[in-house]
PDB file of C-alpha atoms and ligand atoms in Angstrom:
ATOM      1  CA  MET J 205      87.495 133.839  62.253  1.00 93.00           C
ATOM      2  CA  LYS J 206      85.086 132.905  59.499  1.00 89.00           C
ATOM      3  CA  ASP J 207      87.925 133.142  56.984  1.00 90.00           C
ATOM      4  CA  VAL J 208      90.153 130.716  58.865  1.00 91.00           C
ATOM      5  CA  ARG J 209      90.064 127.471  56.933  1.00 87.00           C
ATOM      6  CA  GLN J 210      92.412 124.558  57.049  1.00 84.00           C
ATOM      7  CA  GLU J 211      92.488 121.632  54.681  1.00 84.00           C
ATOM      8  CA  TYR J 212      93.316 118.257  56.222  1.00 83.00           C
ATOM      9  CA  HIS J 213      95.740 116.161  54.198  1.00 78.00           C
ATOM     10  CA  ALA J 214      96.217 113.132  56.407  1.00 76.00           C
ATOM     11  CA  PRO J 215      95.744 109.765  54.720  1.00 79.00           C
ATOM     12  CA  GLY J 216      92.970 108.997  57.214  1.00 84.00           C
ATOM     13  CA  LEU J 217      91.877 106.085  59.274  1.00 92.00           C
ATOM     14  CA  THR J 218      90.498 102.739  58.137  1.00 91.00           C
ATOM     15  CA  GLU J 219      89.019  99.824  60.086  1.00 90.00           C
ATOM     16  CA  ALA J 220      92.262  97.965  59.412  1.00 91.00           C
ATOM     17  CA  ASP J 221      94.240 100.639  61.307  1.00 91.00           C
ATOM     18  CA  LEU J 222      92.179 100.218  64.460  1.00 96.00           C
ATOM     19  CA  LEU J 223      92.775  97.846  67.347  1.00 97.00           C
ATOM     20  CA  ALA J 224      89.804  95.858  68.654  1.00 96.00           C
ATOM     21  CA  ASP J 225      90.362  97.337  72.116  1.00 97.00           C
ATOM     22  CA  PRO J 226      89.738 101.113  71.952  1.00 98.00           C
ATOM     23  CA  VAL J 227      91.614 101.739  75.206  1.00 98.00           C
ATOM     24  CA  GLU J 228      94.747 100.291  73.595  1.00 98.00           C
ATOM     25  CA  GLN J 229      94.011 102.279  70.434  1.00 98.00           C
ATOM     26  CA  ALA J 230      93.779 105.443  72.584  1.00 98.00           C
ATOM     27  CA  ARG J 231      97.078 104.544  74.269  1.00 98.00           C
ATOM     28  CA  ARG J 232      98.653 104.193  70.813  1.00 98.00           C
ATOM     29  CA  TRP J 233      97.446 107.669  69.777  1.00 98.00           C
ATOM     30  CA  VAL J 234      98.618 109.274  73.040  1.00 98.00           C
ATOM     31  CA  ASP J 235     102.003 107.537  72.771  1.00 98.00           C
ATOM     32  CA  GLU J 236     102.404 108.617  69.142  1.00 97.00           C
ATOM     33  CA  ALA J 237     101.671 112.249  70.090  1.00 98.00           C
ATOM     34  CA  ILE J 238     104.164 112.094  72.991  1.00 98.00           C
ATOM     35  CA  ASP J 239     106.823 110.352  70.896  1.00 98.00           C
ATOM     36  CA  ALA J 240     106.446 113.034  68.192  1.00 97.00           C
ATOM     37  CA  GLY J 241     107.135 115.698  70.822  1.00 98.00           C
ATOM     38  CA  LEU J 242     103.825 117.517  70.320  1.00 97.00           C
ATOM     39  CA  PRO J 243     103.388 120.228  72.978  1.00 97.00           C
ATOM     40  CA  LEU J 244     101.301 119.062  75.939  1.00 98.00           C
ATOM     41  CA  ALA J 245     100.542 115.839  74.086  1.00 98.00           C
ATOM     42  CA  ASN J 246      98.812 114.461  77.209  1.00 98.00           C
ATOM     43  CA  ALA J 247      96.499 117.453  77.767  1.00 98.00           C
ATOM     44  CA  MET J 248      92.808 116.578  77.836  1.00 98.00           C
ATOM     45  CA  THR J 249      89.795 118.862  78.085  1.00 99.00           C
ATOM     46  CA  LEU J 250      87.629 117.329  80.778  1.00 99.00           C
ATOM     47  CA  ALA J 251      83.914 118.111  81.023  1.00 99.00           C
ATOM     48  CA  THR J 252      81.933 117.424  84.173  1.00 98.00           C
ATOM     49  CA  VAL J 253      78.317 118.099  85.129  1.00 98.00           C
ATOM     50  CA  SER J 254      77.230 119.453  88.505  1.00 98.00           C
ATOM     51  CA  GLY J 255      74.470 118.031  90.671  1.00 97.00           C
ATOM     52  CA  HIS J 256      72.274 120.813  89.207  1.00 97.00           C
ATOM     53  CA  GLY J 257      72.987 119.668  85.646  1.00 98.00           C
ATOM     54  CA  ARG J 258      75.397 122.498  84.803  1.00 98.00           C
ATOM     55  CA  PRO J 259      78.386 121.481  82.651  1.00 98.00           C
ATOM     56  CA  SER J 260      81.893 122.902  82.984  1.00 98.00           C
ATOM     57  CA  SER J 261      85.211 122.033  81.402  1.00 98.00           C
ATOM     58  CA  ARG J 262      88.933 122.534  81.919  1.00 98.00           C
ATOM     59  CA  VAL J 263      92.270 121.104  80.803  1.00 98.00           C
ATOM     60  CA  VAL J 264      93.986 118.468  82.946  1.00 98.00           C
ATOM     61  CA  LEU J 265      96.889 116.149  82.171  1.00 98.00           C
ATOM     62  CA  LEU J 266      96.446 112.462  81.422  1.00 98.00           C
ATOM     63  CA  LYS J 267      98.910 110.664  83.684  1.00 98.00           C
ATOM     64  CA  GLY J 268      98.302 107.038  82.809  1.00 98.00           C
ATOM     65  CA  ILE J 269      96.067 104.448  81.196  1.00 98.00           C
ATOM     66  CA  GLU J 270      95.652 101.742  83.831  1.00 97.00           C
ATOM     67  CA  ASP J 271      93.159  98.984  84.617  1.00 96.00           C
ATOM     68  CA  GLY J 272      91.193  99.878  81.510  1.00 96.00           C
ATOM     69  CA  GLY J 273      90.801 103.536  82.510  1.00 98.00           C
ATOM     70  CA  PHE J 274      92.289 107.019  82.059  1.00 98.00           C
ATOM     71  CA  VAL J 275      94.006 108.562  85.106  1.00 98.00           C
ATOM     72  CA  PHE J 276      94.428 112.222  86.076  1.00 98.00           C
ATOM     73  CA  PHE J 277      95.238 114.029  89.315  1.00 98.00           C
ATOM     74  CA  THR J 278      93.607 117.038  90.919  1.00 98.00           C
ATOM     75  CA  HIS J 279      91.980 118.430  94.058  1.00 98.00           C
ATOM     76  CA  HIS J 280      88.958 116.414  95.154  1.00 98.00           C
ATOM     77  CA  ASP J 281      87.395 119.571  96.643  1.00 96.00           C
ATOM     78  CA  SER J 282      87.681 121.558  93.391  1.00 98.00           C
ATOM     79  CA  ARG J 283      84.731 122.362  91.162  1.00 98.00           C
ATOM     80  CA  LYS J 284      85.395 119.252  89.052  1.00 98.00           C
ATOM     81  CA  GLY J 285      85.780 117.150  92.210  1.00 98.00           C
ATOM     82  CA  ASP J 286      82.445 118.409  93.562  1.00 98.00           C
ATOM     83  CA  ASP J 287      80.831 117.690  90.183  1.00 98.00           C
ATOM     84  CA  ILE J 288      82.171 114.140  90.049  1.00 98.00           C
ATOM     85  CA  ALA J 289      81.001 113.479  93.627  1.00 98.00           C
ATOM     86  CA  ALA J 290      77.490 114.488  92.533  1.00 98.00           C
ATOM     87  CA  ASN J 291      77.626 112.953  89.056  1.00 98.00           C
ATOM     88  CA  PRO J 292      80.420 110.558  88.016  1.00 98.00           C
ATOM     89  CA  ASN J 293      79.574 110.823  84.303  1.00 98.00           C
ATOM     90  CA  VAL J 294      82.346 112.761  82.533  1.00 98.00           C
ATOM     91  CA  SER J 295      83.653 113.333  79.039  1.00 99.00           C
ATOM     92  CA  PHE J 296      87.062 114.354  77.775  1.00 99.00           C
ATOM     93  CA  VAL J 297      88.587 115.394  74.476  1.00 99.00           C
ATOM     94  CA  MET J 298      92.191 115.247  73.297  1.00 98.00           C
ATOM     95  CA  PHE J 299      93.093 117.068  70.076  1.00 98.00           C
ATOM     96  CA  TRP J 300      96.427 116.710  68.291  1.00 97.00           C
ATOM     97  CA  GLY J 301      96.344 119.351  65.544  1.00 95.00           C
ATOM     98  CA  PRO J 302      99.508 118.339  63.690  1.00 94.00           C
ATOM     99  CA  PHE J 303      98.100 114.795  63.399  1.00 94.00           C
ATOM    100  CA  ASP J 304      94.522 115.858  62.497  1.00 94.00           C
ATOM    101  CA  ARG J 305      93.337 113.597  65.302  1.00 96.00           C
ATOM    102  CA  GLN J 306      90.667 113.939  67.953  1.00 98.00           C
ATOM    103  CA  LEU J 307      89.945 111.401  70.701  1.00 98.00           C
ATOM    104  CA  ILE J 308      86.712 111.610  72.692  1.00 98.00           C
ATOM    105  CA  VAL J 309      86.074 109.480  75.774  1.00 99.00           C
ATOM    106  CA  ASN J 310      82.811 109.324  77.724  1.00 98.00           C
ATOM    107  CA  GLY J 311      82.660 107.330  80.916  1.00 98.00           C
ATOM    108  CA  ARG J 312      82.500 107.313  84.672  1.00 98.00           C
ATOM    109  CA  ALA J 313      85.117 108.755  87.001  1.00 98.00           C
ATOM    110  CA  GLU J 314      86.019 107.225  90.344  1.00 98.00           C
ATOM    111  CA  LYS J 315      88.623 108.195  92.919  1.00 98.00           C
ATOM    112  CA  LEU J 316      91.909 106.310  92.891  1.00 98.00           C
ATOM    113  CA  PRO J 317      93.005 104.708  96.162  1.00 97.00           C
ATOM    114  CA  ALA J 318      94.852 107.314  98.298  1.00 96.00           C
ATOM    115  CA  GLN J 319      98.007 105.175  98.322  1.00 96.00           C
ATOM    116  CA  GLN J 320      98.246 105.332  94.509  1.00 96.00           C
ATOM    117  CA  ALA J 321      97.797 109.120  94.660  1.00 97.00           C
ATOM    118  CA  ARG J 322     100.459 109.400  97.383  1.00 97.00           C
ATOM    119  CA  GLU J 323     102.934 107.490  95.201  1.00 96.00           C
ATOM    120  CA  TYR J 324     102.319 109.829  92.280  1.00 97.00           C
ATOM    121  CA  PHE J 325     102.414 112.930  94.540  1.00 97.00           C
ATOM    122  CA  ALA J 326     105.794 111.819  95.920  1.00 96.00           C
ATOM    123  CA  SER J 327     107.154 111.548  92.347  1.00 96.00           C
ATOM    124  CA  ARG J 328     106.278 115.188  91.501  1.00 95.00           C
ATOM    125  CA  PRO J 329     108.827 118.018  91.623  1.00 95.00           C
ATOM    126  CA  ARG J 330     108.999 119.689  95.044  1.00 95.00           C
ATOM    127  CA  ASP J 331     107.541 122.990  93.796  1.00 95.00           C
ATOM    128  CA  SER J 332     104.553 121.194  92.273  1.00 96.00           C
ATOM    129  CA  GLN J 333     103.993 119.401  95.580  1.00 96.00           C
ATOM    130  CA  LEU J 334     104.169 122.687  97.480  1.00 96.00           C
ATOM    131  CA  SER J 335     101.772 124.515  95.182  1.00 96.00           C
ATOM    132  CA  ALA J 336      99.302 121.612  95.189  1.00 96.00           C
ATOM    133  CA  ALA J 337      99.494 121.415  98.969  1.00 95.00           C
ATOM    134  CA  ILE J 338      98.646 125.073  99.558  1.00 95.00           C
ATOM    135  CA  SER J 339      96.188 125.692  96.698  1.00 95.00           C
ATOM    136  CA  PRO J 340      92.527 126.021  97.695  1.00 95.00           C
ATOM    137  CA  GLN J 341      91.741 125.063  94.091  1.00 95.00           C
ATOM    138  CA  SER J 342      88.676 126.660  92.519  1.00 94.00           C
ATOM    139  CA  ARG J 343      88.203 129.149  95.376  1.00 95.00           C
ATOM    140  CA  PRO J 344      88.891 132.908  95.378  1.00 96.00           C
ATOM    141  CA  THR J 345      92.311 133.980  96.656  1.00 96.00           C
ATOM    142  CA  THR J 346      95.061 136.562  96.052  1.00 97.00           C
ATOM    143  CA  ARG J 347      98.525 136.138  94.511  1.00 97.00           C
ATOM    144  CA  GLU J 348     100.034 137.438  97.781  1.00 98.00           C
ATOM    145  CA  GLN J 349      98.194 134.811  99.823  1.00 97.00           C
ATOM    146  CA  LEU J 350      99.299 131.973  97.530  1.00 97.00           C
ATOM    147  CA  GLU J 351     102.942 133.058  97.582  1.00 97.00           C
ATOM    148  CA  ALA J 352     102.927 133.557 101.358  1.00 97.00           C
ATOM    149  CA  ASP J 353     101.349 130.137 101.934  1.00 96.00           C
ATOM    150  CA  MET J 354     103.865 128.478  99.608  1.00 96.00           C
ATOM    151  CA  ALA J 355     106.851 130.177 101.294  1.00 96.00           C
ATOM    152  CA  ASN J 356     105.479 129.229 104.695  1.00 96.00           C
ATOM    153  CA  LEU J 357     105.052 125.560 103.788  1.00 96.00           C
ATOM    154  CA  ALA J 358     108.502 125.466 102.156  1.00 96.00           C
ATOM    155  CA  GLN J 359     109.966 126.789 105.413  1.00 95.00           C
ATOM    156  CA  GLN J 360     108.178 124.101 107.419  1.00 95.00           C
ATOM    157  CA  HIS J 361     109.633 121.417 105.128  1.00 95.00           C
ATOM    158  CA  PRO J 362     113.292 122.078 104.296  1.00 90.00           C
ATOM    159  CA  GLU J 363     114.771 120.484 101.116  1.00 89.00           C
ATOM    160  CA  GLY J 364     114.789 116.693 101.456  1.00 88.00           C
ATOM    161  CA  ASP J 365     111.883 116.672 103.908  1.00 91.00           C
ATOM    162  CA  PRO J 366     108.868 115.092 102.121  1.00 92.00           C
ATOM    163  CA  ILE J 367     105.831 117.311 101.574  1.00 95.00           C
ATOM    164  CA  PRO J 368     102.726 115.478 102.833  1.00 94.00           C
ATOM    165  CA  MET J 369      99.967 115.032 100.256  1.00 96.00           C
ATOM    166  CA  PRO J 370      96.841 116.925 101.315  1.00 95.00           C
ATOM    167  CA  GLU J 371      93.884 114.647 102.098  1.00 95.00           C
ATOM    168  CA  THR J 372      91.860 116.587  99.558  1.00 96.00           C
ATOM    169  CA  TRP J 373      94.258 115.912  96.670  1.00 97.00           C
ATOM    170  CA  GLY J 374      94.275 112.733  94.605  1.00 98.00           C
ATOM    171  CA  GLY J 375      93.504 110.959  91.391  1.00 98.00           C
ATOM    172  CA  TYR J 376      90.568 109.760  89.359  1.00 98.00           C
ATOM    173  CA  ARG J 377      90.279 106.938  86.883  1.00 98.00           C
ATOM    174  CA  ILE J 378      87.777 107.343  84.063  1.00 98.00           C
ATOM    175  CA  THR J 379      86.378 103.995  82.976  1.00 98.00           C
ATOM    176  CA  PRO J 380      85.185 104.472  79.389  1.00 98.00           C
ATOM    177  CA  GLU J 381      81.747 103.538  78.078  1.00 98.00           C
ATOM    178  CA  GLU J 382      82.178 105.169  74.664  1.00 98.00           C
ATOM    179  CA  ILE J 383      85.339 106.108  72.751  1.00 98.00           C
ATOM    180  CA  GLN J 384      85.488 107.979  69.436  1.00 98.00           C
ATOM    181  CA  PHE J 385      88.428 108.343  67.082  1.00 98.00           C
ATOM    182  CA  TRP J 386      88.250 111.225  64.592  1.00 97.00           C
ATOM    183  CA  HIS J 387      90.747 111.710  61.818  1.00 95.00           C
ATOM    184  CA  GLY J 388      90.695 114.750  59.512  1.00 93.00           C
ATOM    185  CA  ARG J 389      90.462 114.053  55.772  1.00 89.00           C
ATOM    186  CA  PRO J 390      90.387 116.283  52.687  1.00 84.00           C
ATOM    187  CA  SER J 391      87.090 118.023  51.790  1.00 85.00           C
ATOM    188  CA  ARG J 392      85.820 117.649  55.373  1.00 87.00           C
ATOM    189  CA  LEU J 393      84.936 114.008  54.634  1.00 89.00           C
ATOM    190  CA  HIS J 394      86.579 112.961  57.857  1.00 93.00           C
ATOM    191  CA  ASP J 395      86.934 109.467  59.290  1.00 95.00           C
ATOM    192  CA  ARG J 396      85.120 108.800  62.522  1.00 97.00           C
ATOM    193  CA  PHE J 397      84.755 105.545  64.448  1.00 98.00           C
ATOM    194  CA  ARG J 398      82.794 105.002  67.633  1.00 98.00           C
ATOM    195  CA  TYR J 399      83.287 102.142  70.080  1.00 98.00           C
ATOM    196  CA  LEU J 400      80.518 101.358  72.546  1.00 98.00           C
ATOM    197  CA  LYS J 401      80.896  99.069  75.550  1.00 98.00           C
ATOM    198  CA  GLN J 402      78.213  96.371  75.576  1.00 94.00           C
ATOM    199  CA  GLY J 403      78.663  94.362  78.758  1.00 94.00           C
ATOM    200  CA  THR J 404      82.285  93.300  78.657  1.00 92.00           C
ATOM    201  CA  THR J 405      82.845  93.651  74.906  1.00 96.00           C
ATOM    202  CA  TRP J 406      83.262  96.602  72.568  1.00 98.00           C
ATOM    203  CA  THR J 407      81.312  97.181  69.365  1.00 97.00           C
ATOM    204  CA  ARG J 408      82.600  99.476  66.638  1.00 97.00           C
ATOM    205  CA  GLU J 409      80.886 101.476  63.908  1.00 97.00           C
ATOM    206  CA  ARG J 410      81.746 104.248  61.482  1.00 97.00           C
ATOM    207  CA  LEU J 411      79.901 107.524  62.048  1.00 97.00           C
ATOM    208  CA  ALA J 412      79.253 110.247  59.510  1.00 96.00           C
ATOM    209  CA  PRO J 413      81.606 113.151  60.093  1.00 94.00           C
TER     210      PRO J 413
HETATM  211  C1  FMN B  27      97.938 122.564  80.186  1.00 76.48           C
HETATM  212  C2  FMN B  27      97.191 122.519  81.485  1.00 76.48           C
HETATM  213  C3  FMN B  27      97.335 121.415  82.310  1.00 76.48           C
HETATM  214  C4  FMN B  27      96.623 121.350  83.513  1.00 76.48           C
HETATM  215  N1  FMN B  27      96.720 120.210  84.268  1.00 76.48           N
HETATM  216  C5  FMN B  27      95.978 120.100  85.391  1.00 76.48           C
HETATM  217  C6  FMN B  27      95.956 118.868  86.113  1.00 76.48           C
HETATM  218  O1  FMN B  27      96.556 117.848  85.724  1.00 76.48           O
HETATM  219  N2  FMN B  27      95.222 118.828  87.249  1.00 76.48           N
HETATM  220  C7  FMN B  27      94.507 119.911  87.704  1.00 76.48           C
HETATM  221  O2  FMN B  27      93.868 119.817  88.746  1.00 76.48           O
HETATM  222  N3  FMN B  27      94.482 121.069  87.012  1.00 76.48           N
HETATM  223  C8  FMN B  27      95.198 121.188  85.871  1.00 76.48           C
HETATM  224  N4  FMN B  27      95.153 122.352  85.143  1.00 76.48           N
HETATM  225  C9  FMN B  27      94.321 123.481  85.649  1.00 76.48           C
HETATM  226  C10 FMN B  27      92.855 123.223  85.274  1.00 76.48           C
HETATM  227  O3  FMN B  27      92.643 123.554  83.908  1.00 76.48           O
HETATM  228  C11 FMN B  27      91.863 124.011  86.156  1.00 76.48           C
HETATM  229  O4  FMN B  27      92.159 125.388  86.135  1.00 76.48           O
HETATM  230  C12 FMN B  27      91.872 123.513  87.593  1.00 76.48           C
HETATM  231  O5  FMN B  27      91.972 122.099  87.674  1.00 76.48           O
HETATM  232  C13 FMN B  27      90.599 123.956  88.327  1.00 76.48           C
HETATM  233  O6  FMN B  27      89.487 123.457  87.628  1.00 76.48           O
HETATM  234  P1  FMN B  27      88.017 123.428  88.273  1.00 76.48           P
HETATM  235  O7  FMN B  27      87.843 124.680  89.076  1.00 76.48           O
HETATM  236  O8  FMN B  27      87.085 123.378  87.095  1.00 76.48           O
HETATM  237  O9  FMN B  27      87.917 122.186  89.125  1.00 76.48           O
HETATM  238  C14 FMN B  27      95.813 122.440  83.924  1.00 76.48           C
HETATM  239  C15 FMN B  27      95.673 123.539  83.081  1.00 76.48           C
HETATM  240  C16 FMN B  27      96.340 123.577  81.873  1.00 76.48           C
HETATM  241  C17 FMN B  27      96.111 124.758  80.960  1.00 76.48           C
END
């Protein structure tokens, strides 16, 4: 590993490239990654902290940027859901290697209204609905149990019959308090800008890489 070295050749990021609103700047970066067809361009590594102060992280998919916040869907009774219930402060990272870009967002997560989650759940492919509905996410199970539960639920709801969204499934919106844009540059002299929310306005500063 110590011999793996990559030089970054991107032209970099200047103040003039950046929008005043970092949420819109983040949307631009996510859209550019999606439009370029990068694999899992909307994958974000989400870190949460438990009520006992223990951090954990996992990948989830960013499903929208709405009302000034970043939306993802999951099980509310998962490890991350328990963490957020105890401590709404979260952080996530998105990294687009081919673009030499990293986005870091720190903020507070809150549950989306159940109706909004139901609308998104209804738009998912049937198999994704079934697996979400039967998964006791973050708890021990067996492959046999999962497959049996999925087959059982599929039998209860023939094709065309809507799968009800479990009460314990839903979305979160992360309202940002700090957003960082990192852009790789040659010689490790990378560009890095941090936005901080001060009341209702954002301030911006360059940070050393
Ligand atoms: C590419 C990728 C996308 C994922 N998307 C989601 C997602 O949108 N929501 C989700 O709950 N889990 C998603 N997962 C699974 C999570 O990484 C994780 O295993 C799960 O949410 C349980 O996490 P927890 O036990 O820390 O709460 C995804 C995993 C990968 C690798």
